[in-house]
PDB file of C-alpha atoms in Angstrom:
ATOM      1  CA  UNK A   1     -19.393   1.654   2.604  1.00  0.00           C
ATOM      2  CA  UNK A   2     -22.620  -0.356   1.995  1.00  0.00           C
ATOM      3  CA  UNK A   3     -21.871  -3.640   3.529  1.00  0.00           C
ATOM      4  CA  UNK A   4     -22.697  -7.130   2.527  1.00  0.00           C
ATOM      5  CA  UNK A   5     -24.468  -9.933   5.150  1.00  0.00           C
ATOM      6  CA  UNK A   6     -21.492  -9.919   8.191  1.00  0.00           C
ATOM      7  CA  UNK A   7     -20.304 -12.900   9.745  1.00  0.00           C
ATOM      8  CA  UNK A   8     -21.621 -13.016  12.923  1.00  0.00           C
ATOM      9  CA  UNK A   9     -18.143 -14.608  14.216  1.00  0.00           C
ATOM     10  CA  UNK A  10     -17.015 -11.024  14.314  1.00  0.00           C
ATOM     11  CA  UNK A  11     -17.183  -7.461  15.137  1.00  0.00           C
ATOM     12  CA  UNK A  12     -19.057  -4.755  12.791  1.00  0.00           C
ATOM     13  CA  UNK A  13     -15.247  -2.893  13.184  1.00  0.00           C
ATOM     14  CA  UNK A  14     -13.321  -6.032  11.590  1.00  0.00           C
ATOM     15  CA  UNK A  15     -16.091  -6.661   9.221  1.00  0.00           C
ATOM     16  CA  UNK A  16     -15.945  -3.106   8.017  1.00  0.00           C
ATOM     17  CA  UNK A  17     -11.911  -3.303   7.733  1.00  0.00           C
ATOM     18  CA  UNK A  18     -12.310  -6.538   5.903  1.00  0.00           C
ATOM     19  CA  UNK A  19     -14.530  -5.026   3.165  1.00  0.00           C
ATOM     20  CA  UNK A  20     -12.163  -2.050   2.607  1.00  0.00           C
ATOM     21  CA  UNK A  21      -9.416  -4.198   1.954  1.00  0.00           C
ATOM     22  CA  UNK A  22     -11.175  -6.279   0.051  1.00  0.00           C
ATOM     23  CA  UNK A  23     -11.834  -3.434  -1.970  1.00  0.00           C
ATOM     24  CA  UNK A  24      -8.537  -1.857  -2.018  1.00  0.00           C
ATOM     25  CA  UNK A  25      -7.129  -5.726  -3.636  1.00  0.00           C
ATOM     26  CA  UNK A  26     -10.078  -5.677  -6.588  1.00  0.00           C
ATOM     27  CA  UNK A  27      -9.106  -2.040  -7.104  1.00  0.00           C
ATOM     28  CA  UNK A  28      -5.284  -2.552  -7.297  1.00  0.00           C
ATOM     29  CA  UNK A  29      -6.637  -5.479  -9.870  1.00  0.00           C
ATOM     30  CA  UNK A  30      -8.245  -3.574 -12.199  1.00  0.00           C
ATOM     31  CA  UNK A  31      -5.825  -1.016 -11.937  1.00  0.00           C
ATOM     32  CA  UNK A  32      -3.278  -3.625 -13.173  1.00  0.00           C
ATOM     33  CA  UNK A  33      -1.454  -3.212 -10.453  1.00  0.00           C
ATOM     34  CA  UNK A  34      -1.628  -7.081  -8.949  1.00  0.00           C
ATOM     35  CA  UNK A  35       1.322  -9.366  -9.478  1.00  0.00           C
ATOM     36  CA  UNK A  36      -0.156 -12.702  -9.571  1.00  0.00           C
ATOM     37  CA  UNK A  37      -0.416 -13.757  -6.169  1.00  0.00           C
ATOM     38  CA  UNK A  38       2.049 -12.020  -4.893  1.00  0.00           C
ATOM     39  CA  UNK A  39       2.366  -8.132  -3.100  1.00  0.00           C
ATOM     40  CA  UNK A  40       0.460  -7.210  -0.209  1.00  0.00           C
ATOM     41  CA  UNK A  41      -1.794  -4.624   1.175  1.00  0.00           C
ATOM     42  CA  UNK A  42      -2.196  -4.849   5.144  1.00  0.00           C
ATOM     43  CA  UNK A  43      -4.371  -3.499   7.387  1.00  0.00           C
ATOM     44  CA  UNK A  44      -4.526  -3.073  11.074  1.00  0.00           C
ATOM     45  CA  UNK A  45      -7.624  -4.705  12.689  1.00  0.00           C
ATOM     46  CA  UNK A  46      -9.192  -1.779  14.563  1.00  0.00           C
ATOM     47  CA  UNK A  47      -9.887  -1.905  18.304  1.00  0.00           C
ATOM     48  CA  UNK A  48      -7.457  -5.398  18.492  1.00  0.00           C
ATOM     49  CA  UNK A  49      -3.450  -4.905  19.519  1.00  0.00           C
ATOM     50  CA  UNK A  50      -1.329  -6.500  16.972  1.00  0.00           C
ATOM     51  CA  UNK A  51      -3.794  -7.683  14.465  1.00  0.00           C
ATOM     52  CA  UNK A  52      -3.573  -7.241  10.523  1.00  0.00           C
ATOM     53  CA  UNK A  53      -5.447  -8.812   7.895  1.00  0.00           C
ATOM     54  CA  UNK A  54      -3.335  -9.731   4.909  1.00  0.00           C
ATOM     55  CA  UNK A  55      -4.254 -11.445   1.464  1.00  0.00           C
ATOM     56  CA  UNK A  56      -4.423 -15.573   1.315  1.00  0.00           C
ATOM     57  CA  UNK A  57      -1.090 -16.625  -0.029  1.00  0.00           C
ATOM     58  CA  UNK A  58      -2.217 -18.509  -3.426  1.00  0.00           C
ATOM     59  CA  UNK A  59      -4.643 -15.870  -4.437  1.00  0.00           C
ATOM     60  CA  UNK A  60      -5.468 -13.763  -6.821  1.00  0.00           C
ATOM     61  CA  UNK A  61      -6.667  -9.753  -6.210  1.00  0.00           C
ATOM     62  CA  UNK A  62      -9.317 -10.770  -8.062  1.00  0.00           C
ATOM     63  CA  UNK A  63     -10.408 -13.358  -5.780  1.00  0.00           C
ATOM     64  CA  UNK A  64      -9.774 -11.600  -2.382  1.00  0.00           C
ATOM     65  CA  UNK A  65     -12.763 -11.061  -0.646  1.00  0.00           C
ATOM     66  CA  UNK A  66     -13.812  -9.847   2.895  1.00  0.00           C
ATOM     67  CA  UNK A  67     -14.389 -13.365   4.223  1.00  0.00           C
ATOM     68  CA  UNK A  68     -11.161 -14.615   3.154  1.00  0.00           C
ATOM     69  CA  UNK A  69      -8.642 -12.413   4.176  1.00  0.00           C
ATOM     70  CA  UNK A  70      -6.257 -13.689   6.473  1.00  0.00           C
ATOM     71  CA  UNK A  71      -6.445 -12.442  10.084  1.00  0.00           C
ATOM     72  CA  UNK A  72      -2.885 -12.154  12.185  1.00  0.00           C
ATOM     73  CA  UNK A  73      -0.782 -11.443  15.044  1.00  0.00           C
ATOM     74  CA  UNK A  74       2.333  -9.436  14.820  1.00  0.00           C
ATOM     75  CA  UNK A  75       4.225 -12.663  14.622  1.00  0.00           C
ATOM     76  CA  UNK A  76       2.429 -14.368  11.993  1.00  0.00           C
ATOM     77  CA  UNK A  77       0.032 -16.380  14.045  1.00  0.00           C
ATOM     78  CA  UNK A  78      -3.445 -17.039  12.499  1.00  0.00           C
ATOM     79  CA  UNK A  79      -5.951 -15.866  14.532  1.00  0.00           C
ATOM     80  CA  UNK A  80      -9.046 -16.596  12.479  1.00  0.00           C
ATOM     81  CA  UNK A  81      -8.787 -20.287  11.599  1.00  0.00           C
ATOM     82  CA  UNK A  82      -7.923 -19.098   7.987  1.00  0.00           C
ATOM     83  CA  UNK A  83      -7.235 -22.551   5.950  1.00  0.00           C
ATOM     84  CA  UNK A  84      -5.255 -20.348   4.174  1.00  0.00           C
ATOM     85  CA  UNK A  85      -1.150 -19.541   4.153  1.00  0.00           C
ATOM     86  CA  UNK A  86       0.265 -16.082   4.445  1.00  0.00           C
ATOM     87  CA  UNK A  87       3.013 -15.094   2.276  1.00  0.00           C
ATOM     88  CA  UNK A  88       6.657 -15.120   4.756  1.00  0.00           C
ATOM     89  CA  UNK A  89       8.321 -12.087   2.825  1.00  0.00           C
ATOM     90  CA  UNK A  90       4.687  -9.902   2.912  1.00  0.00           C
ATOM     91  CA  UNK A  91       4.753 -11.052   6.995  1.00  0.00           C
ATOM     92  CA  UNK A  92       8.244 -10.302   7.194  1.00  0.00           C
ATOM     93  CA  UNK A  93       7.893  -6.999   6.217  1.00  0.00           C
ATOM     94  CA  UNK A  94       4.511  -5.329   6.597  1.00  0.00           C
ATOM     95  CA  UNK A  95       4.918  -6.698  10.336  1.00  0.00           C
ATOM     96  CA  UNK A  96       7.864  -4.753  11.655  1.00  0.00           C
ATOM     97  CA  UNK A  97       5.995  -1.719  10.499  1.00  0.00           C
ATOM     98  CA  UNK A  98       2.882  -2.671  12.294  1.00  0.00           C
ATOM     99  CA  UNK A  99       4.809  -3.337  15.412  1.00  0.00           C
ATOM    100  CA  UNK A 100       7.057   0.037  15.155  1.00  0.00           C
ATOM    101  CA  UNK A 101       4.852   2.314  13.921  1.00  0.00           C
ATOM    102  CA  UNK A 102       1.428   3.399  15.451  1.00  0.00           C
ATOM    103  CA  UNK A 103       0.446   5.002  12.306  1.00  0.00           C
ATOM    104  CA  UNK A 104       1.102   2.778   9.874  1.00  0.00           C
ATOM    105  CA  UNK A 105      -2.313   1.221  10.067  1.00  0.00           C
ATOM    106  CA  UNK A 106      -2.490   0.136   6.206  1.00  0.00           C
ATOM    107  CA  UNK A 107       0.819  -0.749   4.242  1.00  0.00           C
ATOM    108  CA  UNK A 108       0.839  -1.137   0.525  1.00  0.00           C
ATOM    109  CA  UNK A 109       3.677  -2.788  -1.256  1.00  0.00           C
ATOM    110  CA  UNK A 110       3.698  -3.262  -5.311  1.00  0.00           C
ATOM    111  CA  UNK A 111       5.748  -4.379  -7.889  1.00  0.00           C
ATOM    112  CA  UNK A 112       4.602  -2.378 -10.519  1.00  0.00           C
ATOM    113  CA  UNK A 113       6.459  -1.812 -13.271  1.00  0.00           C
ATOM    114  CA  UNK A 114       7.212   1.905 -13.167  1.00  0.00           C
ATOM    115  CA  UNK A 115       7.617   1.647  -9.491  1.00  0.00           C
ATOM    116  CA  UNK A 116      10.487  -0.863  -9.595  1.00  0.00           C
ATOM    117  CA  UNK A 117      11.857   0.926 -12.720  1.00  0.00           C
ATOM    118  CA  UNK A 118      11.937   3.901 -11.003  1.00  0.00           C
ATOM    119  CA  UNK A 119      13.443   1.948  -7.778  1.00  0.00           C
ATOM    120  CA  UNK A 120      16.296   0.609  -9.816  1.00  0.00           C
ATOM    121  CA  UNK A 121      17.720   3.650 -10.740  1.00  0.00           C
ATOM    122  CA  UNK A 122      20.334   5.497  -9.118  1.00  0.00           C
ATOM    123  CA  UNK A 123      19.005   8.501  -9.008  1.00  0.00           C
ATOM    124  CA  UNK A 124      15.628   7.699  -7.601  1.00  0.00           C
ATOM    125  CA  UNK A 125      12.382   9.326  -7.851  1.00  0.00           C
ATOM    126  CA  UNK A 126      13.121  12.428  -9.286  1.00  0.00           C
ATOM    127  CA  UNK A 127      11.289  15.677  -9.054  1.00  0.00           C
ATOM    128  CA  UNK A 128       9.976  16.136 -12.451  1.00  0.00           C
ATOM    129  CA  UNK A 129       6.420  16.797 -12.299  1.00  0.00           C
ATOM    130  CA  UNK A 130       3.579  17.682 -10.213  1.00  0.00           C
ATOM    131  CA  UNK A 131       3.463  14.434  -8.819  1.00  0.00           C
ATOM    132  CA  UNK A 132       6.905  13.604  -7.699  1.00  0.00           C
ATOM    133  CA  UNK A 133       7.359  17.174  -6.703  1.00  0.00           C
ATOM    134  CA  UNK A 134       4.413  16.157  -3.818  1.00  0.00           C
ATOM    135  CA  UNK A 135       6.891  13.379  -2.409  1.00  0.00           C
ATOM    136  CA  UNK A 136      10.231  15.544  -2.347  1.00  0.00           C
ATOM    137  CA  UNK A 137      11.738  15.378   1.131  1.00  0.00           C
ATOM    138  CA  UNK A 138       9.499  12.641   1.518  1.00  0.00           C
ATOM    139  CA  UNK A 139      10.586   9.558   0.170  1.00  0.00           C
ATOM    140  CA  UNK A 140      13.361   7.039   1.833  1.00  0.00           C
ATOM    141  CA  UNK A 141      15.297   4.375   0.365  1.00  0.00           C
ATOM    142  CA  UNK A 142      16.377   0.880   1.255  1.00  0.00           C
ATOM    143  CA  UNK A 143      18.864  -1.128  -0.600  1.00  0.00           C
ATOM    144  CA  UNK A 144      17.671  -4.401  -1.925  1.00  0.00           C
ATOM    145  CA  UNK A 145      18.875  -7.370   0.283  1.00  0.00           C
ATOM    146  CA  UNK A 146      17.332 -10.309  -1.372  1.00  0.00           C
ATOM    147  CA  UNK A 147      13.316 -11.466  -0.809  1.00  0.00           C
ATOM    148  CA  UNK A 148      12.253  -9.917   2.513  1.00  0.00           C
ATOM    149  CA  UNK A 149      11.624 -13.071   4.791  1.00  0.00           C
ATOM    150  CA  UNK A 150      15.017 -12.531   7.577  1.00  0.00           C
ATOM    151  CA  UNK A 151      13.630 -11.050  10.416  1.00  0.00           C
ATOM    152  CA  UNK A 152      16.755  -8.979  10.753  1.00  0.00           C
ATOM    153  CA  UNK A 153      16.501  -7.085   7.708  1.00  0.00           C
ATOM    154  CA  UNK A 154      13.249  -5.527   9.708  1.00  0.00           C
ATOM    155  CA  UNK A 155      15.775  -3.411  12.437  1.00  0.00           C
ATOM    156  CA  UNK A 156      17.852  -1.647   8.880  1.00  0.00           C
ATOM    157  CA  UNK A 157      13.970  -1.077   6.936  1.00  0.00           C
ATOM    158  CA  UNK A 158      12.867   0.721  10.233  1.00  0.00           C
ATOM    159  CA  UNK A 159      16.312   2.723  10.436  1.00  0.00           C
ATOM    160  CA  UNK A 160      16.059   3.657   6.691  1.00  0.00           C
ATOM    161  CA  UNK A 161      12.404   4.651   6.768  1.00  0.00           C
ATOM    162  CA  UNK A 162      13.439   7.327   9.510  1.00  0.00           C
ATOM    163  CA  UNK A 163      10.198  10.002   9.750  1.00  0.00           C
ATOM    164  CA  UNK A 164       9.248   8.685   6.238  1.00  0.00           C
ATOM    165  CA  UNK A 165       5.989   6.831   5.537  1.00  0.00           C
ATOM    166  CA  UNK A 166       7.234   6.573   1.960  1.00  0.00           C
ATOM    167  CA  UNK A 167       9.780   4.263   0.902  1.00  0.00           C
ATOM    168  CA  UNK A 168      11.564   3.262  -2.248  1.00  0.00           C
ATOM    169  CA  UNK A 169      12.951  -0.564  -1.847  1.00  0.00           C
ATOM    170  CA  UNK A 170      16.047  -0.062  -4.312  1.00  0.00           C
ATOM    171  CA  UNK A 171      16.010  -2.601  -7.582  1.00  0.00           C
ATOM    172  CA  UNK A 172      12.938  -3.946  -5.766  1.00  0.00           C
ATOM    173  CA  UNK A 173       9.638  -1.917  -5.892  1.00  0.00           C
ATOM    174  CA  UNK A 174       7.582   1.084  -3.452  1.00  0.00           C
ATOM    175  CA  UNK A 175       6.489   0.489  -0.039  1.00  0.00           C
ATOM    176  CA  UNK A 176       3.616   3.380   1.061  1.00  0.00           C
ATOM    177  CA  UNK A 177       1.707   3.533   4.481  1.00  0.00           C
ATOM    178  CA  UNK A 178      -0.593   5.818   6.134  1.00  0.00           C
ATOM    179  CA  UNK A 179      -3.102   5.820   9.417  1.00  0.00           C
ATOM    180  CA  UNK A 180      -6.022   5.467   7.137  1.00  0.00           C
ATOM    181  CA  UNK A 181      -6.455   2.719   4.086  1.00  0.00           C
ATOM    182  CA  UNK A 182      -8.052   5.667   1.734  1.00  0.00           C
ATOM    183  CA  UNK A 183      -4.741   8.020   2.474  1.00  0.00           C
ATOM    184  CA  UNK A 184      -2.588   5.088   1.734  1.00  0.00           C
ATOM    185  CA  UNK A 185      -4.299   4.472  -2.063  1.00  0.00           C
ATOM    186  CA  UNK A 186      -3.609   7.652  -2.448  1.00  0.00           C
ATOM    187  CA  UNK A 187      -0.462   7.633  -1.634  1.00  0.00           C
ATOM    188  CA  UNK A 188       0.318   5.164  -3.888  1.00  0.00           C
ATOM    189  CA  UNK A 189      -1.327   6.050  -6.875  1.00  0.00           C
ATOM    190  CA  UNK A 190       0.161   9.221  -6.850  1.00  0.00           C
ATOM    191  CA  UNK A 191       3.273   7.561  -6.648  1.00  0.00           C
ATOM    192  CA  UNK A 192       2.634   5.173  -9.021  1.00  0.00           C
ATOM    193  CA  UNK A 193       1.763   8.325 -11.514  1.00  0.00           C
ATOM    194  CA  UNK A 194       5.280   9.924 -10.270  1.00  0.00           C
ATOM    195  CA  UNK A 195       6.914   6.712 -11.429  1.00  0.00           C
ATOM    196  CA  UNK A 196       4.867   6.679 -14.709  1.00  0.00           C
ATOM    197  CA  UNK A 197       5.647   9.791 -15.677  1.00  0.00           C
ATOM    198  CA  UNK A 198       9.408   9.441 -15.073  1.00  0.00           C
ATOM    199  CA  UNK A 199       9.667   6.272 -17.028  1.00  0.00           C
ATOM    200  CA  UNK A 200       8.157   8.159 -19.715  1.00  0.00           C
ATOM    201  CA  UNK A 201       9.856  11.643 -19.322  1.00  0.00           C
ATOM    202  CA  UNK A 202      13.221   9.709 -19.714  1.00  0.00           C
ATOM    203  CA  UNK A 203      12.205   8.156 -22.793  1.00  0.00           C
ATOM    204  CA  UNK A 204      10.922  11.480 -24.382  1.00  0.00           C
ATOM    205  CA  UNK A 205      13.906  13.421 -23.561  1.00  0.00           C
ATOM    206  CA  UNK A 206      15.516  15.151 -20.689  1.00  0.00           C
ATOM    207  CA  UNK A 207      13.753  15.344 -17.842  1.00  0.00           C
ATOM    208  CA  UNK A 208      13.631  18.962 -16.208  1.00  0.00           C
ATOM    209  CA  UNK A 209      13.375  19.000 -12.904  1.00  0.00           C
ATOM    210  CA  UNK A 210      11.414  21.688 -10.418  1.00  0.00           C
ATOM    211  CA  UNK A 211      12.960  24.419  -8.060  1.00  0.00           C
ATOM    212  CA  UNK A 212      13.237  23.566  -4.428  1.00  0.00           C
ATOM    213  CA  UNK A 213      11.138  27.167  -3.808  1.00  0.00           C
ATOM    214  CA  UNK A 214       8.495  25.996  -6.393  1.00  0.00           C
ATOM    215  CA  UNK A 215       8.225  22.593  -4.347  1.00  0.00           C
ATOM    216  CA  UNK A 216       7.699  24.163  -1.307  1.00  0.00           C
ATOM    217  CA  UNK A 217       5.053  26.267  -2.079  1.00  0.00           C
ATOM    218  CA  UNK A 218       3.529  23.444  -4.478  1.00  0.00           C
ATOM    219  CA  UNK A 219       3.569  21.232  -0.806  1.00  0.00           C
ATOM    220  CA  UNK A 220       2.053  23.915   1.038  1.00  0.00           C
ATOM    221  CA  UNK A 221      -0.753  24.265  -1.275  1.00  0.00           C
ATOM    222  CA  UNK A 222      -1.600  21.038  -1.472  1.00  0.00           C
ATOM    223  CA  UNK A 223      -3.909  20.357   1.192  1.00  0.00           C
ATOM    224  CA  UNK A 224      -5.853  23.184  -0.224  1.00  0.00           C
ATOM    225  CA  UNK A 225      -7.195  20.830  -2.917  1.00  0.00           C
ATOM    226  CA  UNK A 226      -8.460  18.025  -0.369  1.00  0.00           C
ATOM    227  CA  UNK A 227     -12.135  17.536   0.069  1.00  0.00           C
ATOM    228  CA  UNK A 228     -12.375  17.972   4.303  1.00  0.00           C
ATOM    229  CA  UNK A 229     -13.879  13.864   4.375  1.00  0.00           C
ATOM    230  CA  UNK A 230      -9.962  13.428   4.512  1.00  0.00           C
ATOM    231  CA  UNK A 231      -7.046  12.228   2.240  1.00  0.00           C
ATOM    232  CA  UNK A 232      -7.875   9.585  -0.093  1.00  0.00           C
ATOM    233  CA  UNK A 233     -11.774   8.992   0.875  1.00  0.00           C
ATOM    234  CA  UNK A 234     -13.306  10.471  -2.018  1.00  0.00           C
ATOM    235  CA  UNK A 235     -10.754   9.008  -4.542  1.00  0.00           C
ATOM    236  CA  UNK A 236     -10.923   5.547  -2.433  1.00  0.00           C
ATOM    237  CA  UNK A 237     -15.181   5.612  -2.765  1.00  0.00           C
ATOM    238  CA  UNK A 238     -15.188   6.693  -6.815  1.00  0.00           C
ATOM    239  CA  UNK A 239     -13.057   3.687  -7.081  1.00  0.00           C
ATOM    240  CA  UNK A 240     -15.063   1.166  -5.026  1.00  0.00           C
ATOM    241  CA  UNK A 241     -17.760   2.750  -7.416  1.00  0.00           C
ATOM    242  CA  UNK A 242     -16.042   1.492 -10.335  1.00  0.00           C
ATOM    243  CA  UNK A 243     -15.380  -1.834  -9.066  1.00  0.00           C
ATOM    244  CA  UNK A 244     -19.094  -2.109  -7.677  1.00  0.00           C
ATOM    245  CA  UNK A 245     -19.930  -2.386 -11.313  1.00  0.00           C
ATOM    246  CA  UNK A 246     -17.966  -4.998 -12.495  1.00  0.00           C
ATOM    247  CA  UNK A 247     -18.394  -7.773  -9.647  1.00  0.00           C
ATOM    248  CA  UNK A 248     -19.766  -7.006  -6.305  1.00  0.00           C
ATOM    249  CA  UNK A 249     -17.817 -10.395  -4.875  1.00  0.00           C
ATOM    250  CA  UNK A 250     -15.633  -8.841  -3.038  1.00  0.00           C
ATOM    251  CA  UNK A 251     -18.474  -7.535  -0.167  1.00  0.00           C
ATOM    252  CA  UNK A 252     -18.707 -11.128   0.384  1.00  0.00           C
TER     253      UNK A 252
END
């Protein structure tokens, strides 16, 4: 990723980091998937223990930049002099992944509408189409306990979440993670299609849904459609593409 002017206060790693997430908010803007100033996408500070960077709470996705995101510890301390807040539920949360789980190096939550649709219903995600069929066996759940900001809630989203890096917070919205920030857009817009297409499969009709064999060979063949830079990178870069061309104000 072509990089902007770094501040010298840090290292080329974090600086790097900072302008992919950066990115990821502007894209998750234009995609429409932003809810005001609220949501979160974390990432995992490479080469530091226990550091994330995290959106400034009282901004935009459209105003996130690299210079501006917020840098942490895994108990909410601000490590970079950041004048700015940090949301308590997105801490609350996205932390007691970080701390658990050694692979969850970028967390995505949203509250899109066909994701918390899709999370309300009883059934769940349903496998109905190419891509749900991708997260079958895949996906946990977590019933909603109110706005995430009790530290005790993070013990039961840990037990739920099991070998899952997918989860669907019931009446609430999707939760996604992955060991690479690329992987995890991916991740979540092909759940975000899932959802989509469910929402509008349901109001069409009724929904069929795919045979377990027909699944598992659809999983197995998946991988076989993956440019080898690795899951997510090329989708990731033709998106930072897009976003290069409407404002560039994010590198910053």
């Amino acid at each position: 990723m072509a990089s902007a002017a770094k501040r010298t206060d840090m290292s080329p790693a974090e600086w790097e980091a900072r302008q992919q997430l950066a990115a990821c908010y502007r894209i998750f803007e234009h995609m429409g998937w932003s809810e005001l100033i609220y949501n979160h996408i974390t990432l995992r500070v490479p080469g530091e223990d226990n550091a994330f960077l995290i959106n400034p709470f009282g901004l935009g996705y459209a105003e996130v930049c690299a210079s501006n995101l917020v840098k942490i510890d895994i108990d909410g301390t601000v490590l970079d002099g950041s004048p700015y807040p940090v949301n308590r539920a997105g801490f609350t949360q996205h932390s007691v992944f970080h701390r658990y789980l050694p692979d969850a190096h970028c967390i995505i939550h949203t509250h899109t509408t066909a994701g918390m649709a899709v999370s309300a219903t009883r059934e769940g995600l349903r496998p109905i189409s190419f891509y749900a069929a991708a997260f079958t066996g895949h996906i946990a759940y977590h019933d909603f306990e109110g706005i995430t900001i009790r530290p005790e809630e993070g013990e039961r989203l840990v037990a739920n979440l099991g070998d899952k890096l997918v989860m669907m917070l019931r009446n609430h919205g999707t939760l996604v993670m992955a060991s690479t920030l690329p992987e995890a857009f991916l991740k979540h817009w092909s759940l975000q299609r899932a959802c989509e297409i469910q929402v509008a499969a349901g109001a069409a009709g009724t929904p069929m849904e795919i045979a377990p064999e027909v699944i598992a060979v659809h999983q197995r063949d998946l991988s076989g459609i993956q440019l080898p830079v690795g899951p997510g990178v090329p989708d990731f870069q033709a998106m930072v593409r897009v976003i290069d061309r409407i404002d560039k104000s994010w590198r910053e």
